[in-house]
XYZ file of C-alpha atoms in Angstrom:
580
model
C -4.284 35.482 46.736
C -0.747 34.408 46.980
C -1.461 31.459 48.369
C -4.241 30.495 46.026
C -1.648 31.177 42.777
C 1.040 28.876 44.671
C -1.594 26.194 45.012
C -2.018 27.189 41.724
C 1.500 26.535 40.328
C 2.057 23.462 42.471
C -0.989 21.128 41.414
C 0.304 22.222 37.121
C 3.627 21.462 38.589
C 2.805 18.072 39.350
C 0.610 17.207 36.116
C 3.307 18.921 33.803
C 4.108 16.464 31.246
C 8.086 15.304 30.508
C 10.059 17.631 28.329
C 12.896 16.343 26.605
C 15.877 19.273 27.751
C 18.849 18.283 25.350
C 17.007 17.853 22.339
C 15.786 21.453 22.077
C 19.401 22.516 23.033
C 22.655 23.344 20.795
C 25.004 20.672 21.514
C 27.003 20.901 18.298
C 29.722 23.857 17.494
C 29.535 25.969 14.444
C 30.091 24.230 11.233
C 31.567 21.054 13.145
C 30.252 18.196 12.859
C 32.171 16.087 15.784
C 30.565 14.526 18.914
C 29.861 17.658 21.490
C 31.691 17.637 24.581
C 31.794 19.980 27.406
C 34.710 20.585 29.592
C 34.777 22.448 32.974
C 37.733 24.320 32.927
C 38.851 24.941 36.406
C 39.615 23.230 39.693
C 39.187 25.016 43.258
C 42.941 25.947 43.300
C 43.394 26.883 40.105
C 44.514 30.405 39.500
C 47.118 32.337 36.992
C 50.421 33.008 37.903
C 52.437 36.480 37.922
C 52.873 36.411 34.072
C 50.217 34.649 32.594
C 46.022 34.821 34.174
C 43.709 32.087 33.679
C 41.715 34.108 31.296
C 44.947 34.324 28.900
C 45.585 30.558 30.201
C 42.329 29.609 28.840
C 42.968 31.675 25.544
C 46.431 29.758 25.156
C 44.730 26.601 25.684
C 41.936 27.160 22.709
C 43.708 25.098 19.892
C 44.669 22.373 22.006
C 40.633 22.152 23.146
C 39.442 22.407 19.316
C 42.157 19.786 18.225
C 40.455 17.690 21.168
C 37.254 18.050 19.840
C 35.941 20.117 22.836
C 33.218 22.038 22.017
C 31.480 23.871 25.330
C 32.848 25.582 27.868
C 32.298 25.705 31.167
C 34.012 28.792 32.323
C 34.498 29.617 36.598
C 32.321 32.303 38.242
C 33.425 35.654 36.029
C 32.076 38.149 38.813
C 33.483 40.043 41.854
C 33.830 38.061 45.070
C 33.460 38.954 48.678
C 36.642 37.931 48.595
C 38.260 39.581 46.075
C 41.153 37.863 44.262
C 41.140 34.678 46.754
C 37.544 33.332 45.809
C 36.773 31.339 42.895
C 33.924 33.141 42.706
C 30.981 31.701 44.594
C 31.231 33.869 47.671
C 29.084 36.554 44.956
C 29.474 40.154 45.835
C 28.769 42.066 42.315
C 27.420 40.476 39.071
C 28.098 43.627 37.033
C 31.823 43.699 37.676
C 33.582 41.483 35.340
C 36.662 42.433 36.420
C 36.415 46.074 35.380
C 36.391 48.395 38.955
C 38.063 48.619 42.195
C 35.995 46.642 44.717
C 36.739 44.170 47.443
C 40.388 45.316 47.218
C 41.194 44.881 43.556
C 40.290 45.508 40.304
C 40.697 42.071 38.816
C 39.204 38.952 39.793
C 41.266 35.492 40.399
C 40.843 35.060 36.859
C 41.878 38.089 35.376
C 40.353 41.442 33.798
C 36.840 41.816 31.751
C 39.078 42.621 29.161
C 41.300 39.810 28.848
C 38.104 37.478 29.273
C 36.243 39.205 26.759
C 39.465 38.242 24.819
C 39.426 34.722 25.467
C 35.370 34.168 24.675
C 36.175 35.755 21.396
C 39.550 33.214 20.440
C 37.001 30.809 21.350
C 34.074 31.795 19.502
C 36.522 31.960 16.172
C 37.352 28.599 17.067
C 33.667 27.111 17.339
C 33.839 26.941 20.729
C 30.889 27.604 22.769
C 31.222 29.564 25.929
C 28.993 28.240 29.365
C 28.597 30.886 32.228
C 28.435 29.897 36.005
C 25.326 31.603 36.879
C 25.059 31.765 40.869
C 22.142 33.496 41.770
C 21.172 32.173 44.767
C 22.676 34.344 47.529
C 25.068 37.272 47.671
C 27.935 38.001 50.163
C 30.577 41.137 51.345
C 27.567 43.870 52.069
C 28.817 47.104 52.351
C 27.218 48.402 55.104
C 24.886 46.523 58.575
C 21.473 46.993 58.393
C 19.277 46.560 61.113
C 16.462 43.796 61.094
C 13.937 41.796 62.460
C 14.673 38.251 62.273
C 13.761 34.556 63.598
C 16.217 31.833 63.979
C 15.305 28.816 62.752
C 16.305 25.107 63.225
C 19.158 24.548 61.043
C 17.590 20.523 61.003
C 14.599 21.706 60.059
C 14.343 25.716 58.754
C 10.562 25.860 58.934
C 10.599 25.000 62.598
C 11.308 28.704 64.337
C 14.553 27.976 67.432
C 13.605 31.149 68.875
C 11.491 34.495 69.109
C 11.695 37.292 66.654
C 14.232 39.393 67.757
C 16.916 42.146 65.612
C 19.637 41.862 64.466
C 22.374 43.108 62.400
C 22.720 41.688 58.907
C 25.199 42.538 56.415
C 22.182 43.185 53.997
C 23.042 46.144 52.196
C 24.835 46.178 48.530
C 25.826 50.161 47.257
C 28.385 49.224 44.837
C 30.478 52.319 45.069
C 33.038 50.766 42.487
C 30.772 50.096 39.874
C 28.081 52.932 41.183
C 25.234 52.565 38.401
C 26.944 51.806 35.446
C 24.923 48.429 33.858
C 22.767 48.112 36.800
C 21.017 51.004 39.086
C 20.019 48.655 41.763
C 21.128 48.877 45.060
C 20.684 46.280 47.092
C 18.995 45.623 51.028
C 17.163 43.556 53.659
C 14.219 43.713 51.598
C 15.738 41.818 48.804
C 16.600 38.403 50.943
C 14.901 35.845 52.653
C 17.596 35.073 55.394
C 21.017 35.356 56.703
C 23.703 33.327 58.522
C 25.576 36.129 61.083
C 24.268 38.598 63.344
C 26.929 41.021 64.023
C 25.275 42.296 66.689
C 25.915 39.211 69.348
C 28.138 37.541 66.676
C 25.964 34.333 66.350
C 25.974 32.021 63.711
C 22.742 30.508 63.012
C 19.962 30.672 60.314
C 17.786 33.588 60.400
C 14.633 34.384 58.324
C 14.056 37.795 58.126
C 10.815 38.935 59.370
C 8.615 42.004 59.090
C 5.665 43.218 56.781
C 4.868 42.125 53.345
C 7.429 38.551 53.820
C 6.323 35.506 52.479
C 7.910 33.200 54.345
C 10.460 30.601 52.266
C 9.975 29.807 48.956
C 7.662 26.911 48.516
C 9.010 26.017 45.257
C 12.880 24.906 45.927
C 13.643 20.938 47.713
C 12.583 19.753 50.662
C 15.881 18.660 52.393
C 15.989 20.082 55.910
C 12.340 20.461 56.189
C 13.242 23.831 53.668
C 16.326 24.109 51.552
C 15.587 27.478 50.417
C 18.314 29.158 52.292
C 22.349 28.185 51.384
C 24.712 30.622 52.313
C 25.221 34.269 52.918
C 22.390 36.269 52.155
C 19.465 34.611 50.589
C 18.166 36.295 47.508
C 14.588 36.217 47.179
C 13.583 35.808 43.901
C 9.791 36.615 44.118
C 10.665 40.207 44.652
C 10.042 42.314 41.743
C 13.151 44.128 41.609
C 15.331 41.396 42.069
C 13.768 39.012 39.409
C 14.363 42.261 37.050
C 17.869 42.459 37.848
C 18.611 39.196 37.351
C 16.648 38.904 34.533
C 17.969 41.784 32.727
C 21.733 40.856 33.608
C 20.989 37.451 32.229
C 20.411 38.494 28.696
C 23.584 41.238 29.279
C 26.266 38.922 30.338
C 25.669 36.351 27.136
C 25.837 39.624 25.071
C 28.562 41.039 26.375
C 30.732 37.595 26.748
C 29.060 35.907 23.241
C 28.432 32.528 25.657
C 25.582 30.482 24.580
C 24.766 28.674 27.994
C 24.752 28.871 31.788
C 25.335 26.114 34.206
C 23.122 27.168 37.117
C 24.665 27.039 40.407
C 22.983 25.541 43.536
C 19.281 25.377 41.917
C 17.821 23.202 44.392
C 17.726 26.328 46.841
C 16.104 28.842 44.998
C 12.614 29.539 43.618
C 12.138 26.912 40.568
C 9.508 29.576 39.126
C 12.442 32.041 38.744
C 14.711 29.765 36.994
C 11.862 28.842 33.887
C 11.287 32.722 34.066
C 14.819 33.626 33.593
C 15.526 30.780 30.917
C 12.184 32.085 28.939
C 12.772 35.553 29.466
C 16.561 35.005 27.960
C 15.735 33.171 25.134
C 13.379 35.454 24.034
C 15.510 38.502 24.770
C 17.997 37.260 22.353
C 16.319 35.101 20.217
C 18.000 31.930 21.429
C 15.273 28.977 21.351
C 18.439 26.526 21.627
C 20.041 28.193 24.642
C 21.855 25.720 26.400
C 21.008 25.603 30.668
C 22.445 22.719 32.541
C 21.567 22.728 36.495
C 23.441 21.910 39.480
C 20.764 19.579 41.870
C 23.295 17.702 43.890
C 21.282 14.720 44.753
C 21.963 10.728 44.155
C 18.500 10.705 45.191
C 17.393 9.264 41.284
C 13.324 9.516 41.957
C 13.667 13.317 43.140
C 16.373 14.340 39.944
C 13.761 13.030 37.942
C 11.068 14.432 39.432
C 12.780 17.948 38.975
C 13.608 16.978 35.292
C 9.763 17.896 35.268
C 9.477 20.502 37.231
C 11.733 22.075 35.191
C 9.371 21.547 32.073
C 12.460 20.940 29.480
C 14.183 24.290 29.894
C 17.170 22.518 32.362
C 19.334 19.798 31.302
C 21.205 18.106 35.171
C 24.179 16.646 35.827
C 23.874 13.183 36.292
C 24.913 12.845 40.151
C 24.010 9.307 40.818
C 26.137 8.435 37.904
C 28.551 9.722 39.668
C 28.061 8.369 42.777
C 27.945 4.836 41.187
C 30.981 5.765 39.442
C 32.541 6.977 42.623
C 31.663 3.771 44.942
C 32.671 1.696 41.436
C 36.031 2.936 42.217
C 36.344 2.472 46.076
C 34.946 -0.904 46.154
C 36.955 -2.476 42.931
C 35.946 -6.066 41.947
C 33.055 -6.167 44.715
C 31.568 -3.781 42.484
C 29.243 -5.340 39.786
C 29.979 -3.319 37.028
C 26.924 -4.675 35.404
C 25.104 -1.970 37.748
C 27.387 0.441 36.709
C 24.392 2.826 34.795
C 20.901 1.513 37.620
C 19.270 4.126 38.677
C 20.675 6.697 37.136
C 19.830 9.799 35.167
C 21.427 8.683 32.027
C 19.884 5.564 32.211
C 15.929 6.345 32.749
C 16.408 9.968 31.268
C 19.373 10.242 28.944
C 18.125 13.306 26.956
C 18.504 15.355 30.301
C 21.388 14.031 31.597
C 25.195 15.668 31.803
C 27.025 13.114 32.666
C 30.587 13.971 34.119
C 32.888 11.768 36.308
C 34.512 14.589 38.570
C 34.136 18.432 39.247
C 35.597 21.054 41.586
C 32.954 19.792 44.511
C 33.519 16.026 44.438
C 37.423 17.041 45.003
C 39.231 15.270 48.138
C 38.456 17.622 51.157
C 35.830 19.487 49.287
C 31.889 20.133 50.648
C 30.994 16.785 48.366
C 34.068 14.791 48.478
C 33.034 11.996 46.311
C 36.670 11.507 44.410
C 36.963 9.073 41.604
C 39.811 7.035 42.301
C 42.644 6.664 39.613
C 41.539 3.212 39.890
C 38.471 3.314 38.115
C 39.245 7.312 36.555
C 39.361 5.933 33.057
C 36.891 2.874 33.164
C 34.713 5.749 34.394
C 35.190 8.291 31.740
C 35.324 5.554 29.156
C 31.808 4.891 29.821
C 30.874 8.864 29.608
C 32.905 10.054 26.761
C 32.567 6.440 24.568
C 28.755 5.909 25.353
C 25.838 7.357 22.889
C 23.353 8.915 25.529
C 24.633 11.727 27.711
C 26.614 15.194 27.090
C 29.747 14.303 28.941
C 31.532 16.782 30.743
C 35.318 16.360 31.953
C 37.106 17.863 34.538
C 40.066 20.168 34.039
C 41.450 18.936 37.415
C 41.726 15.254 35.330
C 43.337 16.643 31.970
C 45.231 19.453 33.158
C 48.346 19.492 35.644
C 47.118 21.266 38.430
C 47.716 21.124 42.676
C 45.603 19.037 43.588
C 44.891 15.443 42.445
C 45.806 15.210 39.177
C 47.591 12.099 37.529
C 49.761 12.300 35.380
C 49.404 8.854 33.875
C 46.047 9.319 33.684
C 46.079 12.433 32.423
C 47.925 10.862 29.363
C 45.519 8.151 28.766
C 42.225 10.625 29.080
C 43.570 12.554 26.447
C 43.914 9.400 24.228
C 39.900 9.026 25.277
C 38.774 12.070 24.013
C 40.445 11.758 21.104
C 38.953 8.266 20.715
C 35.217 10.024 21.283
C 36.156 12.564 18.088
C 37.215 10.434 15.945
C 35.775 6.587 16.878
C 32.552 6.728 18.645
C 29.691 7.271 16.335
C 26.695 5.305 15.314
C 24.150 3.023 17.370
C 25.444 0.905 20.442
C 25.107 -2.385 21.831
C 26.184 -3.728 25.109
C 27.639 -6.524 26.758
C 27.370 -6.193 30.239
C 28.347 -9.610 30.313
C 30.411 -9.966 34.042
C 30.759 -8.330 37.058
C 33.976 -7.181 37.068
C 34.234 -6.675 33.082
C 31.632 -5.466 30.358
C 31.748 -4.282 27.009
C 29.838 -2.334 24.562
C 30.035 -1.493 20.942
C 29.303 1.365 18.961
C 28.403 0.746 15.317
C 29.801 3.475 13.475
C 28.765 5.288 10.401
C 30.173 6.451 6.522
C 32.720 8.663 8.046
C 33.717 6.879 11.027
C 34.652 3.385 12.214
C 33.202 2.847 15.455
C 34.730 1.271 18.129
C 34.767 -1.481 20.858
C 35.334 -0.730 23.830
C 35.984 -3.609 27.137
C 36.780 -2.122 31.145
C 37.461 -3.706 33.948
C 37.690 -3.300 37.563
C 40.918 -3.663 39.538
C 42.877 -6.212 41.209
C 41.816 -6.763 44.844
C 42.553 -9.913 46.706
C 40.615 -13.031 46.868
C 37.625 -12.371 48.204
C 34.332 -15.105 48.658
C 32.532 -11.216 48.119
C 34.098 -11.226 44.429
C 31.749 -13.188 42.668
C 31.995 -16.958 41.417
C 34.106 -17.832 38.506
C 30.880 -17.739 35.642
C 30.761 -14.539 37.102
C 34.197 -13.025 36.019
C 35.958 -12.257 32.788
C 39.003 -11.404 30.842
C 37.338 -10.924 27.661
C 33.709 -9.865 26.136
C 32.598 -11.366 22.804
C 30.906 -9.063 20.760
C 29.995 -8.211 17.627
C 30.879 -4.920 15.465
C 29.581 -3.537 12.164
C 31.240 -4.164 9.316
C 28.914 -2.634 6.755
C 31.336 -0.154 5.688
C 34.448 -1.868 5.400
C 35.876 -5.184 4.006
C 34.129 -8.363 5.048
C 37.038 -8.899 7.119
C 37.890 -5.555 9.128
C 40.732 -5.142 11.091
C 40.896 -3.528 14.444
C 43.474 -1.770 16.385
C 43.574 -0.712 20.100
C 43.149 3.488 19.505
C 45.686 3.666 22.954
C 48.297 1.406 21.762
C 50.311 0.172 18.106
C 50.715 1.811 15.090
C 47.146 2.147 12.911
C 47.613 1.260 9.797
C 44.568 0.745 6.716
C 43.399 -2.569 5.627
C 45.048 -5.243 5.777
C 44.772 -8.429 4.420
C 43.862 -10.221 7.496
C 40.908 -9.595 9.964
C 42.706 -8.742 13.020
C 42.870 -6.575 16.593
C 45.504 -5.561 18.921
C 45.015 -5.432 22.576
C 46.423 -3.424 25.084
C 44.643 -1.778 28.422
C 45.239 1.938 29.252
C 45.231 1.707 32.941
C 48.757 3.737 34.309
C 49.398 0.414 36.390
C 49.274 -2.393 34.121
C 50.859 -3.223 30.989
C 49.960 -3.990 27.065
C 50.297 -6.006 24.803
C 50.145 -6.984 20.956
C 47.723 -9.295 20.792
C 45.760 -9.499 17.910
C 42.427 -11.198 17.374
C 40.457 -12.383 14.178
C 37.260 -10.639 13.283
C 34.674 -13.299 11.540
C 32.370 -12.167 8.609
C 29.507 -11.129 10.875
C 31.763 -9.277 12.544
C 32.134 -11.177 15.628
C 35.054 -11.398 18.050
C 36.550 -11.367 21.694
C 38.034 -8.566 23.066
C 40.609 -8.909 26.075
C 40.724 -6.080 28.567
C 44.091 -6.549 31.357
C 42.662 -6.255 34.773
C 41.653 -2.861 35.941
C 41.855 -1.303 32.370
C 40.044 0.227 29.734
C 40.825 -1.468 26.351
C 39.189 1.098 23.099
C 39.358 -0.907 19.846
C 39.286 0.568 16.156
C 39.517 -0.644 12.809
C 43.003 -0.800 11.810
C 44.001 -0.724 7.730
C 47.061 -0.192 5.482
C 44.778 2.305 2.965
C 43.180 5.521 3.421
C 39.497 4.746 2.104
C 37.686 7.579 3.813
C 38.490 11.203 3.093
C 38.377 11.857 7.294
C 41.428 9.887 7.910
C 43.348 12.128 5.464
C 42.664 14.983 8.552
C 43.340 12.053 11.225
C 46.615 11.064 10.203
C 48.895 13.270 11.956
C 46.724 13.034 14.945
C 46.994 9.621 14.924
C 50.534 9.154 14.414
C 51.322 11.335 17.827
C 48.814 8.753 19.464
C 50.126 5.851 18.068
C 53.626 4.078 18.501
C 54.876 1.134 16.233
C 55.350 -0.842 19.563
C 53.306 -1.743 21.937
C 53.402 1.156 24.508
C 53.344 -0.435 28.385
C 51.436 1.498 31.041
């Protein structure tokens, strides 16, 4: 009978029509009325120090993040590790424990106490900031006592080919809790609640082993297909067709959005568990709280664009994805420079062919130099890259703390700078239809028309200087400039612009006119200024391997907003040209 429901679910699952994820979501903060933007607000190394955690970090950092026009979220792993204190939070040991008992050596996590996060969701709440859990629910690690099992190994190349006979072995299976005992949750944990394991104590062998014995299933049917089976990760492989575990995780779905007042999860690692599960638990939470708009984006690392898309589906609207082949184009954008064509810079990607599920982000914690998915953005092409996420009218962008923030590992400080002066350009500039020029293959343009309370903006990037190269396309091929039009419709026939990352902006004047500068960290500005025609026409320089972000620029305040603007503005803007 099992068998016959799985046939069941697979043949709806592949005759389930497309869902549209974002546009059922909550993407806009209370009573704000800016573009959303989500920012993930960690790194692998980052931690507090001996004064200050990153929970009261994070609560320092609120005004700053509404001033910026951030609006979501995304908050590290909150639970107990196997680990304790060292782990980010991945390595999952308890769900429950918040930071609230004395487990796995310490009471507090890496991040801090329940209390003091509890703290910080709240200052961010009252701020109209929404709050996005981690959810990793695919394995757990750190059992608290062996268990003895019956298990087969399997190929690691291909898990549903067996690499030996069924034989036992001793699994760290078992979960008591005895810091927590059964406050929030009774459940105690065993074998009988995982699928497989990576360590048998017993001859201390790493391998993959499926655990064996009456009443298994086998793997999931329902997760990807990499590696024959890609139902098993890491530690000890939840399986989430058994009742008691889907109740669990169920109930502590709905518990840890009450308890925290988050209004999201980014789920971890979903192309290795049970797709089934993850509708059930996004249904069964949104009705448990009465949250039709929840917000779920998933992690399905893949630049594979066919098999995203195909899980866009599967997920039948109730999962938004990140938008890995963007990234991956984004990435190889910025390692081969001008043998890039930029004009390829969005083919075959999720925002592209589905832009009402896509996330689109540039960098996260994974893609990190000498992490598991070491895909690093290079400062090269960092801004050009986020330029086209933050600027850009399809996506939800995401950006990386590890960009913005100083932190250990790779950040920049000149492009940290300049990214700020982006995301301040996406509050206050980017609004209204686009059009593009994606004119060149080493520069391309697009414009975004604006609307009554905002100006718009035009926005030109290039890729960087490399040496000549027959690979670098023929002259017709390159440019220094894009012609293109912008809307004029709600200012003077002839509208100033102004660079948003470089002079002083000031409220019509007289003349049409534009100033120029790029906001790479390598290459200088300057004041340039350019004539904008009647039907709004113009051409926009860009210095090589910049981003150039144009904005009207006028000596009177005609719209209420830029009363709220101007001090903003004034920090951003200099009455010189500022070099890079």
């Amino acid at each position: 009978m099992d068998i016959l429901w799985e046939t069941i679910d697979l043949l709806i699952d592949t005759f389930w029509p497309w869902s549209a994820s974002l546009q059922k979501m909550s993407l806009h903060a209370r009573d704000r009325e800016e573009n959303p933007l989500m920012m993930q607000f960690y790194t692998w190394e980052s931690k507090g120090d001996d004064t200050t955690s990153w929970w009261k970090h994070f609560e320092q950092e609120i005004p700053r993040l509404k001033e910026l026009g951030v609006s979501h979220v995304w908050l590290p792993p909150l639970q107990k590790a196997a680990t304790g204190k060292a782990s980010v939070g991945y390595d999952v040991y308890d769900l429950w424990d918040l930071g609230e008992f004395e487990q796995k050596g310490t009471v507090t996590t890496r991040w801090g106490t329940k209390e003091e996060l509890l703290r910080a969701c709240s200052a961010a709440k009252s701020n109209g900031i929404e709050i996005i859990i981690d959810a990793v629910l695919n394995h757990k690690c750190g059992g608290d006592r062996k268990e003895t099992v019956e298990a087969i190994p399997v190929d690691p190349k291909n898990r549903l080919v067996p690499s030996g006979q069924a034989r036992e072995i001793e699994a760290w299976t078992a979960f008591d809790f005895p810091g927590r005992g059964e406050k929030y949750s009774t459940m105690k944990w065993d074998y009988r609640h995982f699928s497989g394991v990576d360590w048998d104590a017993k001859s201390r062998m790493n391998d993959i082993f499926y655990i064996n014995g009456p009443g298994r299933k086998g793997w999931s049917n329902f997760v990807a297909n990499e590696l024959g089976n890609y139902d098993y990760l890491l530690g000890c492989d939840i399986d989430h067709r058994q009742p008691d575990v889907k109740e669990d995780l169920l109930n502590w779905g709905s518990w840890i959005l009450q308890v925290t007042g988050a209004t999201g999860f980014r789920m971890d690692a979903m192309k290795h568990y049970d797709r089934r599960f993850l509708r059930e638990f996004v249904e069964r939470t949104k009705q448990t709280l009465g949250m039709p708009k929840l917000f779920v984006v998933s992690e399905f690392w893949t630049g594979d664009i066919a098999l995203l898309e195909k899980y866009t589906r599967l997920l039948r609207g109730q999962s938004s994805f990140f938008d890995v082949p963007l990234h991956y184009n984004l990435h190889n954008a910025s390692m081969q420079g001008p043998h890039f064509d930029l004009r390829n810079i969005l083919k075959d990607t999720l925002v592209e062919r589905r832009p009402w599920d896509a996330v689109t982000f540039v960098d996260n914690h994974d893609t990190e130099i000498g992490q598991s998915l070491e895909s690093w953005v290079d400062s090269s092409f960092k801004l050009q890259a986020y330029a086209l996420i933050l600027l850009r009218t399809d996506g939800f962008p995401c950006v990386f703390y590890g960009d913005l923030y100083p932190d250990q590992e790779w950040y920049d400080p000149r492009i940290g700078a300049k990214l700020e002066l982006l995301v301040k350009a996406r509050k206050n500039f980017a609004y209204g239809s686009i059009t593009d020029y994606f004119q060149y293959r080493d520069c391309i343009g697009f414009a975004r028309a604006g609307d009554e309370r905002h100006s718009g903006c035009a926005v030109v990037l290039r890729s960087g200087i490399a040496p000549r190269s027959p690979q670098r396309g023929s002259a017709d091929e390159l440019g220094k400039e894009i012609r293109m039009k912008v809307n004029v419709a709600y200012h003077q026939v002839r509208t100033p612009l102004a660079s948003v990352l470089t002079v002083s902006l000031t409220i019509y004047v007289p003349e049409a006119r534009c100033s120029a500068s790029g906001i790479s960290g390598f290459f200088g500005g300057d004041s340039r200024r350019v004539l904008v025609s009647s039907d709004g026409s113009a051409s926009f320089p860009c210095p090589e391997g910049s981003v150039a972000v144009w904005v009207v620029e006028t000596t009177d305040i005609d719209f209420a907003f830029i009363t709220n603007l101007q001090t903003t503005i004034q920090t951003v803007f200099t009455v010189r040209v500022s070099y890079f």
